[in-house]
Short mmCIF file of C-alpha atoms and ligand atoms in Angstrom, two decimals:
data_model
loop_
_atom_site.label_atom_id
_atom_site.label_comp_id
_atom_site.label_asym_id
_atom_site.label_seq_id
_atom_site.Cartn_x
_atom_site.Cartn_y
_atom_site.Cartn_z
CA UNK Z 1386 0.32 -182.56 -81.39
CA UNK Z 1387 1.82 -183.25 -84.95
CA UNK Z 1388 0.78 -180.74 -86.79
CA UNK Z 1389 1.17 -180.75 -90.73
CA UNK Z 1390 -1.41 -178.68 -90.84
CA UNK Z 1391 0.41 -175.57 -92.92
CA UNK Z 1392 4.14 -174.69 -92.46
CA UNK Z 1393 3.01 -171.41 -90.49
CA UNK Z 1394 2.21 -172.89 -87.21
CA UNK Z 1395 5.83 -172.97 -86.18
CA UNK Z 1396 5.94 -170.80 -83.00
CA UNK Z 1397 9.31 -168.64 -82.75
CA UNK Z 1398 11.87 -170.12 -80.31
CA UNK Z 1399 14.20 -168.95 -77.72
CA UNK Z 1400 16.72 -167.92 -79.73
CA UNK Z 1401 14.83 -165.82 -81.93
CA UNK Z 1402 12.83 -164.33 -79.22
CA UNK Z 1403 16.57 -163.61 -77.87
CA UNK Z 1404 17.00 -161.63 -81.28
CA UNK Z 1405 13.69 -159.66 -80.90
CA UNK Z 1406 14.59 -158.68 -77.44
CA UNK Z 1407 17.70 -157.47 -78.94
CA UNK Z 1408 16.46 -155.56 -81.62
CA UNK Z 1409 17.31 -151.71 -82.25
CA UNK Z 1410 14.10 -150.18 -83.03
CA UNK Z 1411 12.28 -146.90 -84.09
CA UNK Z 1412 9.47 -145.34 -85.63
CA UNK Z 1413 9.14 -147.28 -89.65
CA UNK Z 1414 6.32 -144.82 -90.43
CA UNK Z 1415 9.23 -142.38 -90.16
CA UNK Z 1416 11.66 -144.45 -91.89
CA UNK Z 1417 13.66 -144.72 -88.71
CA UNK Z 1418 13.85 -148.32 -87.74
CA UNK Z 1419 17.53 -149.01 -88.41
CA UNK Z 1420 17.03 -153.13 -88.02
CA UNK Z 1421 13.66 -153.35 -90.73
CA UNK Z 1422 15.61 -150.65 -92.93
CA UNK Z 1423 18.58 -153.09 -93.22
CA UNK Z 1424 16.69 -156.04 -93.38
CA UNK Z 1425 15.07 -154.31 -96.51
CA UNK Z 1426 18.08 -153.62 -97.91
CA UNK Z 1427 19.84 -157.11 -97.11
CA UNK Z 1428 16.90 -158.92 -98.62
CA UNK Z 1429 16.72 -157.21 -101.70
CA UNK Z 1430 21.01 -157.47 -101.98
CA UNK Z 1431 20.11 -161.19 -101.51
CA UNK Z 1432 17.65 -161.40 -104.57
CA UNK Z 1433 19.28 -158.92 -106.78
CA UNK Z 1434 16.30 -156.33 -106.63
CA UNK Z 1435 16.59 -152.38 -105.88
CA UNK Z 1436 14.81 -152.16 -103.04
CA UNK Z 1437 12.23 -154.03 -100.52
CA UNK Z 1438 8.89 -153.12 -97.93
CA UNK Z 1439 8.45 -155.44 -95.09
CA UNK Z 1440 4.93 -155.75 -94.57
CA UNK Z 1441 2.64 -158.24 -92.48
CA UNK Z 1442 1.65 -160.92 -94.71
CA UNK Z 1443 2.03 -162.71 -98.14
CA UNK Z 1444 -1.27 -161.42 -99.29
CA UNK Z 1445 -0.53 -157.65 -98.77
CA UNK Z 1446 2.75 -158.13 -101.00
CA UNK Z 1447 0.92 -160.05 -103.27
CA UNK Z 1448 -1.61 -157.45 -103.45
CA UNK Z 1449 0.90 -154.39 -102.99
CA UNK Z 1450 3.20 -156.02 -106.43
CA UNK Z 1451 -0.57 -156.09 -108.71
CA UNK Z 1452 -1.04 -152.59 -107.55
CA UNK Z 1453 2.00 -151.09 -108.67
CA UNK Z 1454 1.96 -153.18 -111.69
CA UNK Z 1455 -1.45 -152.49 -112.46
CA UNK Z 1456 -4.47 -149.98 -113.25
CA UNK Z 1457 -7.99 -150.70 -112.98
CA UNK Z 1458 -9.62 -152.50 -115.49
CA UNK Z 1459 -6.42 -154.40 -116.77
CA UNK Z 1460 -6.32 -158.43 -116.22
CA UNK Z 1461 -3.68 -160.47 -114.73
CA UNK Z 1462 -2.87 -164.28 -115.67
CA UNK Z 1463 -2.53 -166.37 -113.14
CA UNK Z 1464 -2.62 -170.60 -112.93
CA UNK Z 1465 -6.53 -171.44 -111.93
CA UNK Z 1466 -4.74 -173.02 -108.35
CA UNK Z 1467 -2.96 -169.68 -107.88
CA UNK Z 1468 -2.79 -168.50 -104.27
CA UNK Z 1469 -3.51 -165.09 -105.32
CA UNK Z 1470 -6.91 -166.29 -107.41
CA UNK Z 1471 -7.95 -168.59 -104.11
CA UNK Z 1472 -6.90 -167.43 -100.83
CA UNK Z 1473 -6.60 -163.49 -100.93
CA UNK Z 1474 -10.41 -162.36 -100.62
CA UNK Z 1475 -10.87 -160.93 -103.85
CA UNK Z 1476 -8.79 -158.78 -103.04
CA UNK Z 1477 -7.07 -157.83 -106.62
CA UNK Z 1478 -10.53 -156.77 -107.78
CA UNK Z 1479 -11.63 -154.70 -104.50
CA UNK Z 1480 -7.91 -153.31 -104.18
CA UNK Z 1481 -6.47 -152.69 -107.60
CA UNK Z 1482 -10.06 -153.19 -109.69
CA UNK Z 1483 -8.11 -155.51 -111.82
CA UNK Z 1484 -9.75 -158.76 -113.38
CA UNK Z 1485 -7.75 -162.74 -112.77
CA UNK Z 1486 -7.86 -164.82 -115.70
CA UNK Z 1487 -7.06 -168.26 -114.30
CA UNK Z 1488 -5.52 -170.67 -116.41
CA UNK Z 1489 -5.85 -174.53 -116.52
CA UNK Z 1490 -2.01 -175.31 -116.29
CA UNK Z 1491 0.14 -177.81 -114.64
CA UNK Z 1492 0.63 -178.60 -110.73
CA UNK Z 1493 -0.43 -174.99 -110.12
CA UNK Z 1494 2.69 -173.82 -113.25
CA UNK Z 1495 2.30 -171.81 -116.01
CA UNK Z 1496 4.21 -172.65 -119.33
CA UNK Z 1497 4.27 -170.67 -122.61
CA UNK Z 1498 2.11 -173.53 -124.47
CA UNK Z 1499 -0.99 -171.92 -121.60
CA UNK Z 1500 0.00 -168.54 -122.31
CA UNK Z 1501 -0.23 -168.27 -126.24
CA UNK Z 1502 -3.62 -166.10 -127.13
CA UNK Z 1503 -4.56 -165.09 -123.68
CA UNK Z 1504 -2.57 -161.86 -124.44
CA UNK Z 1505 -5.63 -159.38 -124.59
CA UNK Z 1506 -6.10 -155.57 -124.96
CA UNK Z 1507 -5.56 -154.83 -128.85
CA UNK Z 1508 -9.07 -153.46 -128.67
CA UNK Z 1509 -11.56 -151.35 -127.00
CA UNK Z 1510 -13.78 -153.50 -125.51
CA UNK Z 1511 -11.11 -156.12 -124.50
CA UNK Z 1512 -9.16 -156.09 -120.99
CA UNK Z 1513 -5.13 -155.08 -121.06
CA UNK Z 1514 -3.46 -158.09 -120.09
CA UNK Z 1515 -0.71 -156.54 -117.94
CA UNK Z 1516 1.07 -159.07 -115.65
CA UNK Z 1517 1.92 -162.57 -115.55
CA UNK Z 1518 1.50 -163.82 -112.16
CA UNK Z 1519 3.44 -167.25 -110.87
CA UNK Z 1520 4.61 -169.02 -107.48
CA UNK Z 1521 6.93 -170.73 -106.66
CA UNK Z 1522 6.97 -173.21 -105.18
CA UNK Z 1523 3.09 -173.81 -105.85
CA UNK Z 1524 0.87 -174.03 -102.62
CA UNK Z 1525 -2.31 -175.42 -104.38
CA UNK Z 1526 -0.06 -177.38 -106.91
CA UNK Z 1527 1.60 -179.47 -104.45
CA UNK Z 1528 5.19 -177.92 -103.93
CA UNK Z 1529 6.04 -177.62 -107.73
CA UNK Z 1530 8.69 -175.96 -108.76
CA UNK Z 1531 9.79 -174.03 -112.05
CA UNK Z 1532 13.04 -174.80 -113.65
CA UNK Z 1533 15.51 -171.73 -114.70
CA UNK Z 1534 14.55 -172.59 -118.27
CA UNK Z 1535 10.74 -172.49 -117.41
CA UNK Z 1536 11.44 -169.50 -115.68
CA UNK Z 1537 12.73 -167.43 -118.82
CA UNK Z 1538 10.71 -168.95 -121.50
CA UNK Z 1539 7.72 -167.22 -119.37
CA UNK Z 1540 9.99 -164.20 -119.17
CA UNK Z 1541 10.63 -163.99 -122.58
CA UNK Z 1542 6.72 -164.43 -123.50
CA UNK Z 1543 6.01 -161.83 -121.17
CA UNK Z 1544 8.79 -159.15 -122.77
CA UNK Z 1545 7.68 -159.98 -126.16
CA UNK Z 1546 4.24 -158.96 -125.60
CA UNK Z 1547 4.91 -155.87 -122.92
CA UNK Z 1548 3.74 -157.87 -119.47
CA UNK Z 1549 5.42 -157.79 -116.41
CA UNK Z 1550 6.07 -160.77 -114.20
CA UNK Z 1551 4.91 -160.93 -110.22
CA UNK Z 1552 6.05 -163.92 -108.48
CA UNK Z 1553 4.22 -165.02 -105.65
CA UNK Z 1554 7.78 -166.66 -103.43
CA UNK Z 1555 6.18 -167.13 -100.62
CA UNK Z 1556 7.95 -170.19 -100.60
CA UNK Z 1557 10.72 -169.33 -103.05
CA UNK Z 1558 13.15 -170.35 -100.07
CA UNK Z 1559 11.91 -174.24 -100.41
CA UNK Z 1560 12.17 -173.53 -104.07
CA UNK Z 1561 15.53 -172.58 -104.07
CA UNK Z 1562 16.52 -175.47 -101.79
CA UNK Z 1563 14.89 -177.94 -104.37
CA UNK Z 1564 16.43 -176.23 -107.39
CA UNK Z 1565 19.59 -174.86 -106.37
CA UNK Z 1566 18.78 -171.63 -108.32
CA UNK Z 1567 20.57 -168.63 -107.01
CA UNK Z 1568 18.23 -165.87 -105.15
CA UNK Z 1569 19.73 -163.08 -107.81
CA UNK Z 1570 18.51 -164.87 -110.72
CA UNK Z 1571 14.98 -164.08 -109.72
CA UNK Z 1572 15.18 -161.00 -110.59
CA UNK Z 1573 16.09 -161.63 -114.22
CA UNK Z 1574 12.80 -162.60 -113.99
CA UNK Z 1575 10.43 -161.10 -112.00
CA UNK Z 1576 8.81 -157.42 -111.38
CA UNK Z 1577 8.33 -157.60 -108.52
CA UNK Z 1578 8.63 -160.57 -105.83
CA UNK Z 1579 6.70 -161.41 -102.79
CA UNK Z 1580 8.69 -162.82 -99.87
CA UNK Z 1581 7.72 -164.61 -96.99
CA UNK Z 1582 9.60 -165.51 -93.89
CA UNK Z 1583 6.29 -167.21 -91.89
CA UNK Z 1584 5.89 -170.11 -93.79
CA UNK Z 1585 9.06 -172.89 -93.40
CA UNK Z 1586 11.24 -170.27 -92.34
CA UNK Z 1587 9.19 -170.03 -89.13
CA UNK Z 1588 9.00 -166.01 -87.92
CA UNK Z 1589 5.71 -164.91 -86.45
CA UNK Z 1590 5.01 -162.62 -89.19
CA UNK Z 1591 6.32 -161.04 -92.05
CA UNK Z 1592 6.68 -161.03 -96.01
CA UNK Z 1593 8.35 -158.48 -98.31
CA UNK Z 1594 7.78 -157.00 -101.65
CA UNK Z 1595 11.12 -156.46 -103.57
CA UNK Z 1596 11.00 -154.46 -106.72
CA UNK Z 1597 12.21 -151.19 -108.16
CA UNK Z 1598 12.86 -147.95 -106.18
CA UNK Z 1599 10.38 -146.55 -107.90
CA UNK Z 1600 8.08 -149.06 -107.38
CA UNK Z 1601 8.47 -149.64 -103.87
CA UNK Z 1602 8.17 -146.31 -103.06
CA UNK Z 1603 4.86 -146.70 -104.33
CA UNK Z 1604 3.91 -149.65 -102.98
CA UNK Z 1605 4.93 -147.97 -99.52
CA UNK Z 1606 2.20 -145.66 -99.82
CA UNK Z 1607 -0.38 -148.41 -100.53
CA UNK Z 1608 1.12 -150.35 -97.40
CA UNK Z 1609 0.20 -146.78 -95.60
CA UNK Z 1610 -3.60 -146.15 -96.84
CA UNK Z 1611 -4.48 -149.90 -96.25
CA UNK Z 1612 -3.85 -149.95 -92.90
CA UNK Z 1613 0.14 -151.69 -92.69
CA UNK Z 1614 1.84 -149.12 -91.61
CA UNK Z 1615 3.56 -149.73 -88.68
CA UNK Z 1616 5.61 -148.91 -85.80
CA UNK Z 1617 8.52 -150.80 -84.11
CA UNK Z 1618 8.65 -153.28 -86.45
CA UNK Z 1619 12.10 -153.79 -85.85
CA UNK Z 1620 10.86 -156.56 -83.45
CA UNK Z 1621 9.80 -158.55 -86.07
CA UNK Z 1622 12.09 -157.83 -88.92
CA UNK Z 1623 14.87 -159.30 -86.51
CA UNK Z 1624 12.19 -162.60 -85.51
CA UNK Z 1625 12.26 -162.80 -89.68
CA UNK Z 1626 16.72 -162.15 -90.10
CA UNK Z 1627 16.78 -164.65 -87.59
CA UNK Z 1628 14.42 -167.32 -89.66
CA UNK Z 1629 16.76 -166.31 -92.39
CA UNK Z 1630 20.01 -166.73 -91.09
CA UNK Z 1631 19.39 -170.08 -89.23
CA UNK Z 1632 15.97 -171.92 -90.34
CA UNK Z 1633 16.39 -171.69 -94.29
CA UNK Z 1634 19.34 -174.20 -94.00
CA UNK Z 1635 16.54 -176.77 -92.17
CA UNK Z 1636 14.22 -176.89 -95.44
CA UNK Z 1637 16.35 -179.95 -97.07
CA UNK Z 1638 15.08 -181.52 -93.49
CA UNK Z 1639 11.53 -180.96 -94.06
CA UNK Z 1640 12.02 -182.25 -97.58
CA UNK Z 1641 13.76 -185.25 -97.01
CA UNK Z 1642 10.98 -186.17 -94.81
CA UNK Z 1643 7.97 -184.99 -96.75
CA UNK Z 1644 9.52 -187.72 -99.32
CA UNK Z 1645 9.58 -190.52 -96.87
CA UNK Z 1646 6.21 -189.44 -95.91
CA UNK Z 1647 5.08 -189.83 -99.03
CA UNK Z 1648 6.44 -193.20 -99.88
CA UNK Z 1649 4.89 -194.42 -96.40
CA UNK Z 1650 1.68 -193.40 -97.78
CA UNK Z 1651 2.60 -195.45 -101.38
CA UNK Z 1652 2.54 -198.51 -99.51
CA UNK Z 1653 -0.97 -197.42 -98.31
CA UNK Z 1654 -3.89 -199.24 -100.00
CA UNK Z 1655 -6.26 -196.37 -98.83
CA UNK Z 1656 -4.48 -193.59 -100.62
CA UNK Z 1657 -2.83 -192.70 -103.40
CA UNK Z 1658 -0.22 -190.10 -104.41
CA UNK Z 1659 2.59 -189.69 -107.08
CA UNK Z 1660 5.70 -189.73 -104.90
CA UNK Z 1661 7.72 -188.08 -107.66
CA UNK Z 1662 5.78 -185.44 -106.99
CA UNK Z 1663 6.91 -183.99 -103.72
CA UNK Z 1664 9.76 -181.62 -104.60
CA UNK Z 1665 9.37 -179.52 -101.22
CA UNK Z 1666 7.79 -179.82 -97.94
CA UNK Z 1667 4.17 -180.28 -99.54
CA UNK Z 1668 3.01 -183.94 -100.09
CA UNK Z 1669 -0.47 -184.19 -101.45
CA UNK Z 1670 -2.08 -187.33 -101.30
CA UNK Z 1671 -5.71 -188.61 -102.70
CA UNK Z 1672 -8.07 -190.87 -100.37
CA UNK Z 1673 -9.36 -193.86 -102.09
CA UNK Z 1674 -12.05 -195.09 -99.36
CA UNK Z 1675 -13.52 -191.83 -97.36
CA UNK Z 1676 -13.58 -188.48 -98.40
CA UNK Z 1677 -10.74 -185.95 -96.97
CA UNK Z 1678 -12.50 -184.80 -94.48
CA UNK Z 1679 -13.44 -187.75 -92.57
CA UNK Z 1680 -10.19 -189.15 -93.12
CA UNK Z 1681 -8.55 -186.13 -91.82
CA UNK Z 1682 -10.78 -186.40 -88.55
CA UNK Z 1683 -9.77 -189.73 -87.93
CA UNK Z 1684 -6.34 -188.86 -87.98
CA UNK Z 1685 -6.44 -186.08 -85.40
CA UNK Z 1686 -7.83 -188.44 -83.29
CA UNK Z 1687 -4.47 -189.69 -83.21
CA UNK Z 1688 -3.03 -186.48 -82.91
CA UNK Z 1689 -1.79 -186.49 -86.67
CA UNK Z 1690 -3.01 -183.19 -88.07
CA UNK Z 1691 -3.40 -182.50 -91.85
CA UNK Z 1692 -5.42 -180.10 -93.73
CA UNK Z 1693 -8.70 -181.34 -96.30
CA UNK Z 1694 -6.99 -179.87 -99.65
CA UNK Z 1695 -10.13 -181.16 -102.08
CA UNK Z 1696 -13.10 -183.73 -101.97
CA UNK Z 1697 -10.24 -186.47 -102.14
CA UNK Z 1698 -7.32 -184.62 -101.02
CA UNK Z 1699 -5.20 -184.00 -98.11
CA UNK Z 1700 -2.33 -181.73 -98.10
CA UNK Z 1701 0.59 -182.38 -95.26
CA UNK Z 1702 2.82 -179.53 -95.03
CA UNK Z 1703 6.52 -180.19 -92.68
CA UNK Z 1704 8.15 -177.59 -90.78
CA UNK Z 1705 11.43 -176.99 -88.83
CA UNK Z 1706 9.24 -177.66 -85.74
CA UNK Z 1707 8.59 -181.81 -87.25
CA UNK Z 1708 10.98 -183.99 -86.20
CA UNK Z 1709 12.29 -187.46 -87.42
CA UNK Z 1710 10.77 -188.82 -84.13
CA UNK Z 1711 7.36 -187.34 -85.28
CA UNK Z 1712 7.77 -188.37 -88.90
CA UNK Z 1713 7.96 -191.89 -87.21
CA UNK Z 1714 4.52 -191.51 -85.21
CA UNK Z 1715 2.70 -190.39 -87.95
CA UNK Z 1716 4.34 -193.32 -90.08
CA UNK Z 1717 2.88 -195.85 -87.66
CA UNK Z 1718 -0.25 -194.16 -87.79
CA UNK Z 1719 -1.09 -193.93 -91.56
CA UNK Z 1720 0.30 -197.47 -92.13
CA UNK Z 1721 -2.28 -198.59 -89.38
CA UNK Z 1722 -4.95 -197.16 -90.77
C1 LIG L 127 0.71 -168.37 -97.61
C2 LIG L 127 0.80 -167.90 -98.99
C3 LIG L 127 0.58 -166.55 -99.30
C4 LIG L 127 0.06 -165.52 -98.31
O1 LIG L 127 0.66 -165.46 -97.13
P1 LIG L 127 -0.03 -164.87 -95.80
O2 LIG L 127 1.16 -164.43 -95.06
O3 LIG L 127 -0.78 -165.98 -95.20
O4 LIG L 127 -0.90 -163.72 -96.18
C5 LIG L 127 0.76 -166.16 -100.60
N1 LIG L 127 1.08 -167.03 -101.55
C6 LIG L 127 1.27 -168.33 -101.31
C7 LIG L 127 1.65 -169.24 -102.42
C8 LIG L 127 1.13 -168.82 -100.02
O5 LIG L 127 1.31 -170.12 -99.80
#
């Protein structure tokens, strides 16, 4: 099976099993696994932030950031193809009863042009506009990423008019490996930053919220009443130090071939797709014949497995666990099609 379905259905291999097995572990409801306490601390070294909370998924760090950023009734900004506006259940309005303005802006990026009067709250009956929410790379958007100079004109917007900044990162690694931006500088930037280490960087599970003492502290008591508190997790903080240490150097793989992908597809009267726009391991490509859905049923018959991503769309994703000798297969396949 090829699957370029999402970048999390890597499954963990020997050697990080090996690390798991290894792991020192203890009670993190206590505070007394030594292997997820360092990891916190290493990770947060690594991005230049205070302090970080391992928790399950991208959507509770997501969700754990707005609520410590946030209180009820306030409204967050957010591009319209935002993760958090899409994929996380409503959850900002159940969880922190805050309100998502989405905004029409570019490949799933904000810029300061979309920003300018959506600053709200001067009066009573209006919504506080409290936090400027971005990703990066950009799921829905295709694998965009924002430039260092993007990056603080939005930070500079948001100081001017008293907003923080959450950034979604759940694929900041592939980011970073497209842009060559340094980990630290994100935190010139953001409030708080979501983590992931089970998308390209293949672990079973885990993301992490890194932000302020203060903050996390916080946000560690959220983790607690909505149900992520948990036990051992030293297990899995060493499955995600091991994605860290060895599969993060792997991305420039999965992008290199995500951009031959794409230009296989160029050649491919059926489909179109901008090939300057893969900067990651996300190539999304438009179907000029069938709709996505058919077309992406005809190519699992052949084993090739992508995801619908629209009416038109189809989103491939690579991973660590793609090969060159797979990139070939599907090659043949699309350009037979
Ligand atoms: C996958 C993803 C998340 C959420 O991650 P889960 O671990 O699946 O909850 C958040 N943001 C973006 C941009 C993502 O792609």
């Amino acid at each position: 099976m090829i699957d370029l379905r999402s970048d999390t259905v890597t499954r963990p291999t020997k050697e990080m099993l090996e690390a798991m097995m290894n792991a020192e572990v203890g009670d993190d409801v206590f505070g007394e696994d030594p292997t997820v306490n360092a990891f916190q601390e290493k990770v947060a070294a690594l991005f230049g932030m205070e302090a970080g909370l391992f928790v399950p998924s991208g959507v509770m760090s997501n969700q754990l950031g707005l609520k410590v950023l946030t209180e009820p009734g306030d409204e967050i900004l957010i591009d319209e193809n935002g993760h958090i506006y899409n994929y996380e259940t409503g959850g900002a309005a159940f969880l922190s009863g805050i309100q998502i303005k989405p905004i029409n802006g570019n490949r799933g990026k904000l810029d300061v042009a979309y920003l300018q009067n959506q600053v709200k709250g001067a009066f009573d009956w209006e919504a506080k506009t409290k936090v400027i929410c971005l990703e990066n790379s950009t799921n829905k958007g295709g694998g965009a990423c924002y430039s260092k100079e993007e990056l603080l004109a939005i930070k500079y917007f948001a100081d001017e008019h008293n907003l923080f900044v959450h950034l979604d990162g759940a694929r900041i690694w592939n980011a970073m490996t497209s842009t060559g931006i340094d980990p630290k500088f994100f935190s010139e930037v953001g409030d708080t930053i979501s983590v992931c280490f089970s998308k390209g960087l293949g672990a079973p599970v885990g993301s992490m919220l890194l932000s302020s003492k203060e903050r996390i502290a916080k946000a560690r008591r959220f983790r607690k009443m909505w149900g992520g508190g948990m036990r051992q997790i030293g297990l899995l903080a060493a499955a995600a130090e091991y994605a860290l240490d060895n599969h993060w150097e792997l991305l420039k793989e999965d992008h290199r071939r995500a951009k031959k992908l794409a230009e296989v597809i160029s050649e491919c009267s059926a489909f179109s797709i901008d090939s300057d726009s893969v900067e990651t391991n996300i190539v999304l490509f438009d179907t000029l014949e069938q709709d996505a859905i058919t077309v992406v049923e005809r190519f699992a018959e052949h084993d090739v497995h992508f995801v619908p991503f629209g009416p038109n769309t189809i989103r491939a994703t690579f991973h660590f666990q793609v090969g060159d000798e797979e990139l070939e297969r599907m090659s043949m396949v699309i350009s037979e099609f």
